[in-house]
Every structure is written in C-alpha cells, then in structure tokens.
Tab-separated table of C-alpha atoms (C1' of nucleotides) in Angstrom:
chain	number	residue	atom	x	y	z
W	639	UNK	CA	-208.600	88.035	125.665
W	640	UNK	CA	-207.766	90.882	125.252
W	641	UNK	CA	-210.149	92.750	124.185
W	642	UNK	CA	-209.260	93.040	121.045
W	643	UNK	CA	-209.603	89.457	121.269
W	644	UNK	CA	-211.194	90.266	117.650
W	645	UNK	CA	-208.040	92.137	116.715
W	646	UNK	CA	-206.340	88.966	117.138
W	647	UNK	CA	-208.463	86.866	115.551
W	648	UNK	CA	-208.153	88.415	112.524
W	649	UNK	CA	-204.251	89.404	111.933
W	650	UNK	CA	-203.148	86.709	114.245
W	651	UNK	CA	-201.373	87.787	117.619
W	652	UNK	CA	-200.740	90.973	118.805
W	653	UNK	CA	-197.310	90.784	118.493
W	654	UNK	CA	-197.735	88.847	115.021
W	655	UNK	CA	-199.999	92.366	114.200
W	656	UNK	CA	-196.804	94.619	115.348
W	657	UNK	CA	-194.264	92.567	113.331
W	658	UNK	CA	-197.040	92.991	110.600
W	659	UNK	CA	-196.839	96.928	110.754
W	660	UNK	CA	-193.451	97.483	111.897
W	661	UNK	CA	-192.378	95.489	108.393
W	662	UNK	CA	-194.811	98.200	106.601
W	663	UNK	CA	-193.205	100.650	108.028
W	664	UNK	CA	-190.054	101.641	106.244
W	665	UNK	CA	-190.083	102.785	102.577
W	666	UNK	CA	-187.092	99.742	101.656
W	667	UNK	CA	-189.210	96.774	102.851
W	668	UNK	CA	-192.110	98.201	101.250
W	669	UNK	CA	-190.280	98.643	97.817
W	670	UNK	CA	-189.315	95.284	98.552
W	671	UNK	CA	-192.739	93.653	99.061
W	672	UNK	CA	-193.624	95.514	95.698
W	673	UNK	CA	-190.441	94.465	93.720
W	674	UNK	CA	-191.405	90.877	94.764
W	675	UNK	CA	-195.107	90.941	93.917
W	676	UNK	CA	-194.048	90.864	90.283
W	677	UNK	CA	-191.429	88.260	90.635
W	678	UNK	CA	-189.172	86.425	92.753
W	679	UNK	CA	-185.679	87.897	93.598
W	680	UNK	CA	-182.319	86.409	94.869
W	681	UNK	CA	-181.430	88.565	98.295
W	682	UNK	CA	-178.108	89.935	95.873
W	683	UNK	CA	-180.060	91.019	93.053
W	684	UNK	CA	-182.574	92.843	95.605
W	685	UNK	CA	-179.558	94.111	97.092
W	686	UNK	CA	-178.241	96.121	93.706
W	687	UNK	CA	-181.238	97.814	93.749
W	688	UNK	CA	-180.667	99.788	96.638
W	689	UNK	CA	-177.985	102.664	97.606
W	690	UNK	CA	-176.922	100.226	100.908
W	691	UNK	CA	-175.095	96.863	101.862
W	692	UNK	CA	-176.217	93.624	101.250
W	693	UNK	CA	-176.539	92.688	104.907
W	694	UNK	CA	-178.568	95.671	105.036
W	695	UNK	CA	-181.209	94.327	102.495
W	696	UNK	CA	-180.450	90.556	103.973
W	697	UNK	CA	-181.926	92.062	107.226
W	698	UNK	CA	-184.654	94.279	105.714
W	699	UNK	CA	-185.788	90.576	103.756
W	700	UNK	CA	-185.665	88.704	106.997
W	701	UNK	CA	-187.997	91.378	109.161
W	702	UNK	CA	-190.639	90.821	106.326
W	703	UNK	CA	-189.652	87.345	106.523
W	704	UNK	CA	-190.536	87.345	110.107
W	705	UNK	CA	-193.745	89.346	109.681
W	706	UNK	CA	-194.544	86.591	107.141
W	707	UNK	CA	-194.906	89.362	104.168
W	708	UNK	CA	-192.096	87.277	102.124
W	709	UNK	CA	-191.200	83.867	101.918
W	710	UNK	CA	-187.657	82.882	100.507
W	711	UNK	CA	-187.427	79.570	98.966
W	712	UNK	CA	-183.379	77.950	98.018
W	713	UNK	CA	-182.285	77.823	94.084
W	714	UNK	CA	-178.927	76.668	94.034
W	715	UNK	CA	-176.989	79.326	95.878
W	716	UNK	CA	-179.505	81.851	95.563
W	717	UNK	CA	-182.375	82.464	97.977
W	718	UNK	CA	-185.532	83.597	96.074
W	719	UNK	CA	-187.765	86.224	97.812
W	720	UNK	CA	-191.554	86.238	97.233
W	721	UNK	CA	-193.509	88.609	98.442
W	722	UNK	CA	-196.581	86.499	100.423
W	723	UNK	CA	-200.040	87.442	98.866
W	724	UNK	CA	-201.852	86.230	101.401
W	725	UNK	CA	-200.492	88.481	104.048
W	726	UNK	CA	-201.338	91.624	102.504
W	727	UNK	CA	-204.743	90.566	102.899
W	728	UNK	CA	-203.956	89.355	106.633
W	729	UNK	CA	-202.827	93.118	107.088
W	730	UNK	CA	-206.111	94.146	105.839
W	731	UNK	CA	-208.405	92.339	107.705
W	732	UNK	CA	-206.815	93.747	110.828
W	733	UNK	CA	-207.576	97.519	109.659
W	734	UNK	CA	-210.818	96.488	108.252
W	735	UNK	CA	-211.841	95.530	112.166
W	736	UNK	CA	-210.803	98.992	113.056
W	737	UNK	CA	-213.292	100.156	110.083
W	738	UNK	CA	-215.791	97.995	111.433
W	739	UNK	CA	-215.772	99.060	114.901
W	740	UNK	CA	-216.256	102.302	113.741
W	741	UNK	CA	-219.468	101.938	111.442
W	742	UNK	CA	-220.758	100.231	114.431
W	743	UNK	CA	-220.388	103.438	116.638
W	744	UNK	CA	-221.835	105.271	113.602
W	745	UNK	CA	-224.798	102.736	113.584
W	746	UNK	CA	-225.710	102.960	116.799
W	747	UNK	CA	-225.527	106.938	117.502
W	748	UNK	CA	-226.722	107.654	114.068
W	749	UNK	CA	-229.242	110.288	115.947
W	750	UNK	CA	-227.903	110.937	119.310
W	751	UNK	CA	-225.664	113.037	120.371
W	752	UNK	CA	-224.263	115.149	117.855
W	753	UNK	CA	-221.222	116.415	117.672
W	754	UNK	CA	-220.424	116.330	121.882
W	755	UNK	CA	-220.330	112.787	122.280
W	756	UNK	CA	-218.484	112.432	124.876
W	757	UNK	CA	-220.255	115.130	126.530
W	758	UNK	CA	-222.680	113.065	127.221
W	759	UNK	CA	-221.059	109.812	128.468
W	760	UNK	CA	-218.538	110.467	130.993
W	761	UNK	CA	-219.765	113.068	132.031
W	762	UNK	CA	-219.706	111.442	134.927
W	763	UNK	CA	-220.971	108.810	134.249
W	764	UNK	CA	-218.253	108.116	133.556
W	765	UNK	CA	-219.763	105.452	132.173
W	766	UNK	CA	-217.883	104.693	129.376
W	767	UNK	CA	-214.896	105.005	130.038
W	768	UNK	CA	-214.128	103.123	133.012
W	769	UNK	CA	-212.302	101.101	132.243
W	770	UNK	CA	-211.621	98.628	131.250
W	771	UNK	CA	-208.333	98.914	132.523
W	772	UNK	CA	-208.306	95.299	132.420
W	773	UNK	CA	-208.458	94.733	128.780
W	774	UNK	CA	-205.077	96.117	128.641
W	775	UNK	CA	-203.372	94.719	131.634
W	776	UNK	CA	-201.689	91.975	129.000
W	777	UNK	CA	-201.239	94.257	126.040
W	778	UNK	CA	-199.619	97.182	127.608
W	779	UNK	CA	-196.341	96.625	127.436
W	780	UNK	CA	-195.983	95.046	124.895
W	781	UNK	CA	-193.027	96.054	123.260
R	117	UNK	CA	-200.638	117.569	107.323
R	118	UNK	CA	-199.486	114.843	106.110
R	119	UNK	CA	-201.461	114.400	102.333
R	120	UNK	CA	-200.516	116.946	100.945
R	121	UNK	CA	-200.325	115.839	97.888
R	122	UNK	CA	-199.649	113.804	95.625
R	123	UNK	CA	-197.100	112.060	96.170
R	124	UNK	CA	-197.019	108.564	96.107
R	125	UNK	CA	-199.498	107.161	94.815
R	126	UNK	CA	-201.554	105.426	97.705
R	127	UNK	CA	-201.638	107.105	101.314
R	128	UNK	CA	-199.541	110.438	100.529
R	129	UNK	CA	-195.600	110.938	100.732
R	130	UNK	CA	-193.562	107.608	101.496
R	131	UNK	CA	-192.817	109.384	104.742
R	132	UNK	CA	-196.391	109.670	105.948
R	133	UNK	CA	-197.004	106.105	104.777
R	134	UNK	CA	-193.767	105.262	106.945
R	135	UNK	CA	-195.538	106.977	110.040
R	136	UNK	CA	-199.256	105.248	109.272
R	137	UNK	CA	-197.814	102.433	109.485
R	138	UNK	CA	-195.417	102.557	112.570
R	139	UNK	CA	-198.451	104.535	114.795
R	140	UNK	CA	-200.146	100.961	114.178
R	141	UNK	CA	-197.045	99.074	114.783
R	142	UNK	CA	-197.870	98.883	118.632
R	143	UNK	CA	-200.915	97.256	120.582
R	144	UNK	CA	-200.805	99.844	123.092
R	145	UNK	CA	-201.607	102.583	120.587
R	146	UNK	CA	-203.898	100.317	118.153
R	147	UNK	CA	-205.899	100.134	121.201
R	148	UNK	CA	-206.416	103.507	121.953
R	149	UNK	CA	-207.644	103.618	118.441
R	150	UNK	CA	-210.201	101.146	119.075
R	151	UNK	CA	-211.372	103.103	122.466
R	152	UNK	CA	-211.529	106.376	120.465
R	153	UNK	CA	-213.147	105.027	117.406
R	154	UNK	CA	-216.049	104.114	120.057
R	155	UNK	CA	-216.271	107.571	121.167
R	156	UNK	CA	-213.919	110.551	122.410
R	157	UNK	CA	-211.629	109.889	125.545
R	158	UNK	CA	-209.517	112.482	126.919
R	159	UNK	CA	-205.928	111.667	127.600
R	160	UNK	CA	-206.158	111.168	131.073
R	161	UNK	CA	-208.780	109.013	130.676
R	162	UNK	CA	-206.963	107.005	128.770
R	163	UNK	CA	-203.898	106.835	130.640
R	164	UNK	CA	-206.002	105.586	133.424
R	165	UNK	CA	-206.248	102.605	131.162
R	166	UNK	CA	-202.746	101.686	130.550
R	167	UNK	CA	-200.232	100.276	133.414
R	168	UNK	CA	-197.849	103.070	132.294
R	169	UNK	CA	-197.351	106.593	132.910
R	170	UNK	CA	-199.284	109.431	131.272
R	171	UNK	CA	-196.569	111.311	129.783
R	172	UNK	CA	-196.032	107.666	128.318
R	173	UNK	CA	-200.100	107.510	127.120
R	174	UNK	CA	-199.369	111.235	125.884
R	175	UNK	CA	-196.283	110.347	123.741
R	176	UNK	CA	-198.515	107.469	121.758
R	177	UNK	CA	-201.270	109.671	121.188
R	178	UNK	CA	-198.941	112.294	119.736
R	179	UNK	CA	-197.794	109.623	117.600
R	180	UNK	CA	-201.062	108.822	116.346
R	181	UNK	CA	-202.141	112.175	116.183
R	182	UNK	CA	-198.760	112.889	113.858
R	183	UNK	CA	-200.060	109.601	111.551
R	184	UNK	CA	-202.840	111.213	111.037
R	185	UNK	CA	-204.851	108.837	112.629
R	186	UNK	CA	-206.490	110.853	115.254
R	187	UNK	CA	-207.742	114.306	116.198
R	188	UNK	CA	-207.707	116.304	119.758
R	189	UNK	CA	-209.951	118.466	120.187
R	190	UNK	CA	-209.839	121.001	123.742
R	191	UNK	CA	-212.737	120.902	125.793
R	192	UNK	CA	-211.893	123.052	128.709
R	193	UNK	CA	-208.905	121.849	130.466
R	194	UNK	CA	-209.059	118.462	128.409
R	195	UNK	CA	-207.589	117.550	125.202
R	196	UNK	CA	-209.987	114.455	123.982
R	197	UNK	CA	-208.837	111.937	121.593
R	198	UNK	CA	-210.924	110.709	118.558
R	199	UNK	CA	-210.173	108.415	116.228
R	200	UNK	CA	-210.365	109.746	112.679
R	201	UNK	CA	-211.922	107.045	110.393
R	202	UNK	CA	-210.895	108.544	107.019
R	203	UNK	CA	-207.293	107.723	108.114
R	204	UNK	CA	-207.912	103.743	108.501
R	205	UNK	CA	-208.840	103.976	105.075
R	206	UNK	CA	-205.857	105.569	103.768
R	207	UNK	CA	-203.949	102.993	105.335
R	208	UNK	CA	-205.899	100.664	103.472
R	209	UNK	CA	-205.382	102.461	100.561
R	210	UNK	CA	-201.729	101.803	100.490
R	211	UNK	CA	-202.080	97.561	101.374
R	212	UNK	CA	-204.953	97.587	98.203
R	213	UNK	CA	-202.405	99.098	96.457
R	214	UNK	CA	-199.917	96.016	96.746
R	215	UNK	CA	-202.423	93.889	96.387
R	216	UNK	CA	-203.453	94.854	92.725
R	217	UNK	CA	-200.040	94.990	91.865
R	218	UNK	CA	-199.772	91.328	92.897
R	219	UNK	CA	-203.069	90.831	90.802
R	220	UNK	CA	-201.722	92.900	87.727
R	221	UNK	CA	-198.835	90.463	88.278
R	222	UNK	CA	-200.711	87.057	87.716
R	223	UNK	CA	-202.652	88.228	84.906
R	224	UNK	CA	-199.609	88.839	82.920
R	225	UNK	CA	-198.175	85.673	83.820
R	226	UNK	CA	-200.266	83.609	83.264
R	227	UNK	CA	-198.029	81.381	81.852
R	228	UNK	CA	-194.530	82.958	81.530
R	229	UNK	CA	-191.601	82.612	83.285
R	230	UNK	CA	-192.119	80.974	86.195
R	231	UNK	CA	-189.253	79.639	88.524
R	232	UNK	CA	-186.937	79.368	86.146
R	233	UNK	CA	-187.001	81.225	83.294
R	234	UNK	CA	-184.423	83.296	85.049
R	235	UNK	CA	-181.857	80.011	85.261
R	236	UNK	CA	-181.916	79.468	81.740
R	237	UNK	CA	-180.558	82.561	80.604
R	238	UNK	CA	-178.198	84.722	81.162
R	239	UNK	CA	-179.430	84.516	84.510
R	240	UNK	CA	-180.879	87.491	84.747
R	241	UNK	CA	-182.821	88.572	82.427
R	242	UNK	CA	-185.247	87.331	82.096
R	243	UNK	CA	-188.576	88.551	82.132
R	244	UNK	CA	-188.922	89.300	85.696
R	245	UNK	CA	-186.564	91.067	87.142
R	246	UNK	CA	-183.933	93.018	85.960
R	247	UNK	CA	-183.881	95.283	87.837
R	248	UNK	CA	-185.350	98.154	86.343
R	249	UNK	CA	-184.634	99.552	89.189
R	250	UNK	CA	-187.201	101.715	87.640
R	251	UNK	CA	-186.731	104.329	90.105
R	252	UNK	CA	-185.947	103.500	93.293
R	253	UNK	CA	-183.377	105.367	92.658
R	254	UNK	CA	-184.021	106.444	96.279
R	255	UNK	CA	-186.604	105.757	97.431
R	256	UNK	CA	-184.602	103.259	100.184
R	257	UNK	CA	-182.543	105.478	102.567
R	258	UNK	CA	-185.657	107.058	104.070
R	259	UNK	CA	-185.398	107.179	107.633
E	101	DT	C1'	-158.959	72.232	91.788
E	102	DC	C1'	-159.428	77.158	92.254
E	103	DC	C1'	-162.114	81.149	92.123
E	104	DA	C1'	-166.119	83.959	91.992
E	105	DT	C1'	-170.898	84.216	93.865
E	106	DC	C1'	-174.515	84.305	97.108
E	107	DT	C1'	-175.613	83.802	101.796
E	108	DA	C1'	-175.369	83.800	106.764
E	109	DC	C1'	-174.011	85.887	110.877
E	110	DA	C1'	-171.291	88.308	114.413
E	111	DA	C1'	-169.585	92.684	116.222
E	112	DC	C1'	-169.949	97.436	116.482
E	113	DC	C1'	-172.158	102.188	116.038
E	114	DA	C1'	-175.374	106.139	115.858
E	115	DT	C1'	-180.015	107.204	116.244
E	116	DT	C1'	-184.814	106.205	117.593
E	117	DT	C1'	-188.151	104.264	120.625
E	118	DG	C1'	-190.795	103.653	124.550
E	119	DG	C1'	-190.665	104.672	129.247
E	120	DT	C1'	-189.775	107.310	133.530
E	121	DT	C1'	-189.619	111.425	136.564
E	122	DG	C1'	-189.951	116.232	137.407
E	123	DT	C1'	-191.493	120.860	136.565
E	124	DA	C1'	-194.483	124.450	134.738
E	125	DC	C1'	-198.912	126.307	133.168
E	126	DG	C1'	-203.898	126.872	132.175
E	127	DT	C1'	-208.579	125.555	133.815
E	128	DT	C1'	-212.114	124.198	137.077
E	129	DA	C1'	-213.996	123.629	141.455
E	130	DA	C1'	-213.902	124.797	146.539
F	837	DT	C1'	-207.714	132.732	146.337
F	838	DT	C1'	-206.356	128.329	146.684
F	839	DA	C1'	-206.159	123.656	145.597
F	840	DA	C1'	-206.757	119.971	142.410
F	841	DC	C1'	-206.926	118.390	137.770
F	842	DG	C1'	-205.328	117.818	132.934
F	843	DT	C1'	-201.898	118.829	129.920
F	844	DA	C1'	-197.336	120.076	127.932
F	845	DC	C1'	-192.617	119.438	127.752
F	846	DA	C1'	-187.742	118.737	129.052
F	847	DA	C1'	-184.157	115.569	130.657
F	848	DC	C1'	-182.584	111.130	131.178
F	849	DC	C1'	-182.371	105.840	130.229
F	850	DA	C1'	-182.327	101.121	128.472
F	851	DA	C1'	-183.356	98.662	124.568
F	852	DA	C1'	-184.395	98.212	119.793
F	853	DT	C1'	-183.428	99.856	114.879
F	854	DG	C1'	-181.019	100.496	110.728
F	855	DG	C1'	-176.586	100.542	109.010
F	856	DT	C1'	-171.659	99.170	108.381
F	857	DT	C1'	-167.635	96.040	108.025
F	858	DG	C1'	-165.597	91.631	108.368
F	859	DT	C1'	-165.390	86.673	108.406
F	860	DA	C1'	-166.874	82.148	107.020
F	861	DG	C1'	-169.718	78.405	104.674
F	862	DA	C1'	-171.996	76.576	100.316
F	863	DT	C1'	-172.584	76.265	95.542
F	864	DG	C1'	-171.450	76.681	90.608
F	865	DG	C1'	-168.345	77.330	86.745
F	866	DA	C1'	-163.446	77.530	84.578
DNA sequence: TCCATCTACAACCATTTGGTTGTACGTTAA
DNA sequence: TTAACGTACAACCAAATGGTTGTAGATGGA
C-alpha cells in the first residue's frame, strides 16, 4: 500500500509518478510537450529548434516517451511526436490529491489549534507522528 | 524566493518551474509532503520515518524547502516542516497551463491539417509546425 | 542505383543526485 | 555543568543525467 496507496491510484505507480515529474522537470522537454500540443513533430524538425544535437532531443523525446507525456507514431522515415493530452491531466490528478489532503486537514482543525499545531500533537503524544514508519518501508528508496 | 516575478508565464522563472517539478520527482520527498500537509513534523521526526539517514531526510527537505514547497519554522532546538499549500497550486498552475494550450489547439483545428497536411507540401510548412521557433531561442540549455 | 534524410543506439564525459559518515554547534533537560 | 537531542554542514561515493560524437539501418527521391 503504501500509504499513498491513493497517490498511486491516481497518477499510476510511484515510480510511473517520478518518471511523470522528472520528464516536467527540465525546461527542453517541457518546450517540447508545448511545441507538440499544437501539432505533431518529426524528432529532426524538433531537433532544429534547439541549440543541441539531435541525439540530445532523441533522448529528451524518449524520457517523455517513457513518462507517457508523448507518443511518437511512424510516417515514412519520420517519427511524429505528440504530446499525450491525457497525461497532463494524469499529472494533475496526482497534485490535486496533495490539494485534497490538505483541505481535509483544514476541514477538520478549522477551530483548533491555531497557529501551534504541532504543539499540540506530539507533544508527546507523540501521537501523530509515530510513525508510520511502515508506510514508507517500500517507498524509501526508491530511486 | 523563487516568484519573483514574472517570468514565465505559469509558476515563475523556467528555473523555479524546473525545481517544482524535480522536488516532486521522488516518492520519498512527495511523502514528506503528504505528512506535513497533515500537520508540522520536525526533521527528526521525519527521518525517524524513512530507512535512511537524517542528513539524507535533511537534504530532501532542503530540496523541497528550495521548490518552494515547504516552510521551516524553529521551535526551540527544532526546525519543523510544513507543507505550504499555495505551492501545490502553482505547480498546478504550470500543468493547466499546457493543458489550455492543447485546448486552444483543437479549437483551431477543428478541421485543418491533420496528419498530413505536412506530407503534401513542401513538407514543412504547413500549418503546424514550422518552426517558429518563436523563441526558444533558449530557452533549452537550462540546466 | 546512389545519395540524402531521419532514426536508432553505443560509447564516452562532466556534472548532479541521493546517500553515507563524521564533526561541530545551539538548545533542553538532568 | 553536563549530557542528550536536533540540526547544520563538509567530505566522499556510486549511480544517474544531460550532452557529445560516431556508426549503422531504413526510407524516399534523383
């Protein structure tokens, strides 16, 4: 489970989730993403677009590729790039969880503790924090 | 830091976008978003919950904290952790952004080019793509 | 056929990452 | 005061990243 068992439902895997953000990441793949939203692309014509090498770009397009932001699709020699609608969404349920969670926590101290939250918890109690050590046993190391 | 203006467009400079989006990039520190989005935690605390060291739990939260996407806060000889909920949302920000770009897209087409109006011509042209490399100029060699 | 394109992929490199240990310093509790 | 706790930070490492060049396989046009 994982506790963020919900994290996964909605994005898909953890490490589906990472490849999902590590592909946002970088201002190239990005441009990418948006250069393809308006059209499809061959990999070469991408490629002119930007100050490096075409293997560069080639592996910028297959990291989005793998984070299933782009899909290419074979015209003669060429390789069309499309950028994936579908997956921006996919990328937006997973921060809208992290929204979520956090309206929830507004809900339910909407009058309690101000300010020193945590003051109040752990304080020895400790209580909230404990741990859950477990939920993380799997996702720790991840990378 | 970080916003300070203008900028791109959606979440602030292409560089704090970059970061955003790489602090999420990892389970480990996506959950200690989700712990600190329930409440604050102080780093220890956290590192208690991860099978790795604390100078390891301290590096992600400085990570996150340099994304923008959480706040310490000293409370005697502890530093607690809280997630900051505006920054989810300008993470969001910058996905929405894409994704009305991708809407803008199909309204225009409704009907034009589709996969081949590039073949007929000159091969390029067409509609879509030439590259207007409208400014990328350089936007690519970021990091 | 021959040649120019567009891709794919391997090999290599410099820099970053994510982790570890070890040390130093301020704060709190005995 | 002294000891324990919580944090900060430096030094070091293996692995992953982002790039580059070079080579080779398909495909399309003369």
């Amino acid at each position: 489970m994982v506790v963020d068992g919900v994290a996964a439902g909605s994005g898909g895997t953890d490490e589906a989730v990472d490849r999902l953000f590590h592909a946002l990441a970088d201002a190239t793949r990005r441009d990418i993403l948006h250069r393809c939203v308006r059209g499809e692309l061959s990999v070469s014509r991408l490629a002119a677009a930007y100050p490096m090498s075409f293997a560069a770009v080639q592996k910028h397009v297959t990291v989005l590729e793998r984070a299933g932001l782009v899909t290419k699709r074979r015209r003669g020699r060429e390789q069309l790039v499309r950028t994936d609608p579908d997956a921006v969404g996919r990328a937006r349920r997973a921060l809208d969880e992290l929204e979520s969670a956090w309206r929830a926590r507004v809900d339910r101290m909407s009058g309690l503790l101000t300010d020193d939250a945590a003051g109040a918890g752990p304080g020895h109690g400790t209580g909230p924090a404990p741990d859950d050590a477990r939920t993380n046993t799997e996702k720790g190391p991840d990378r």
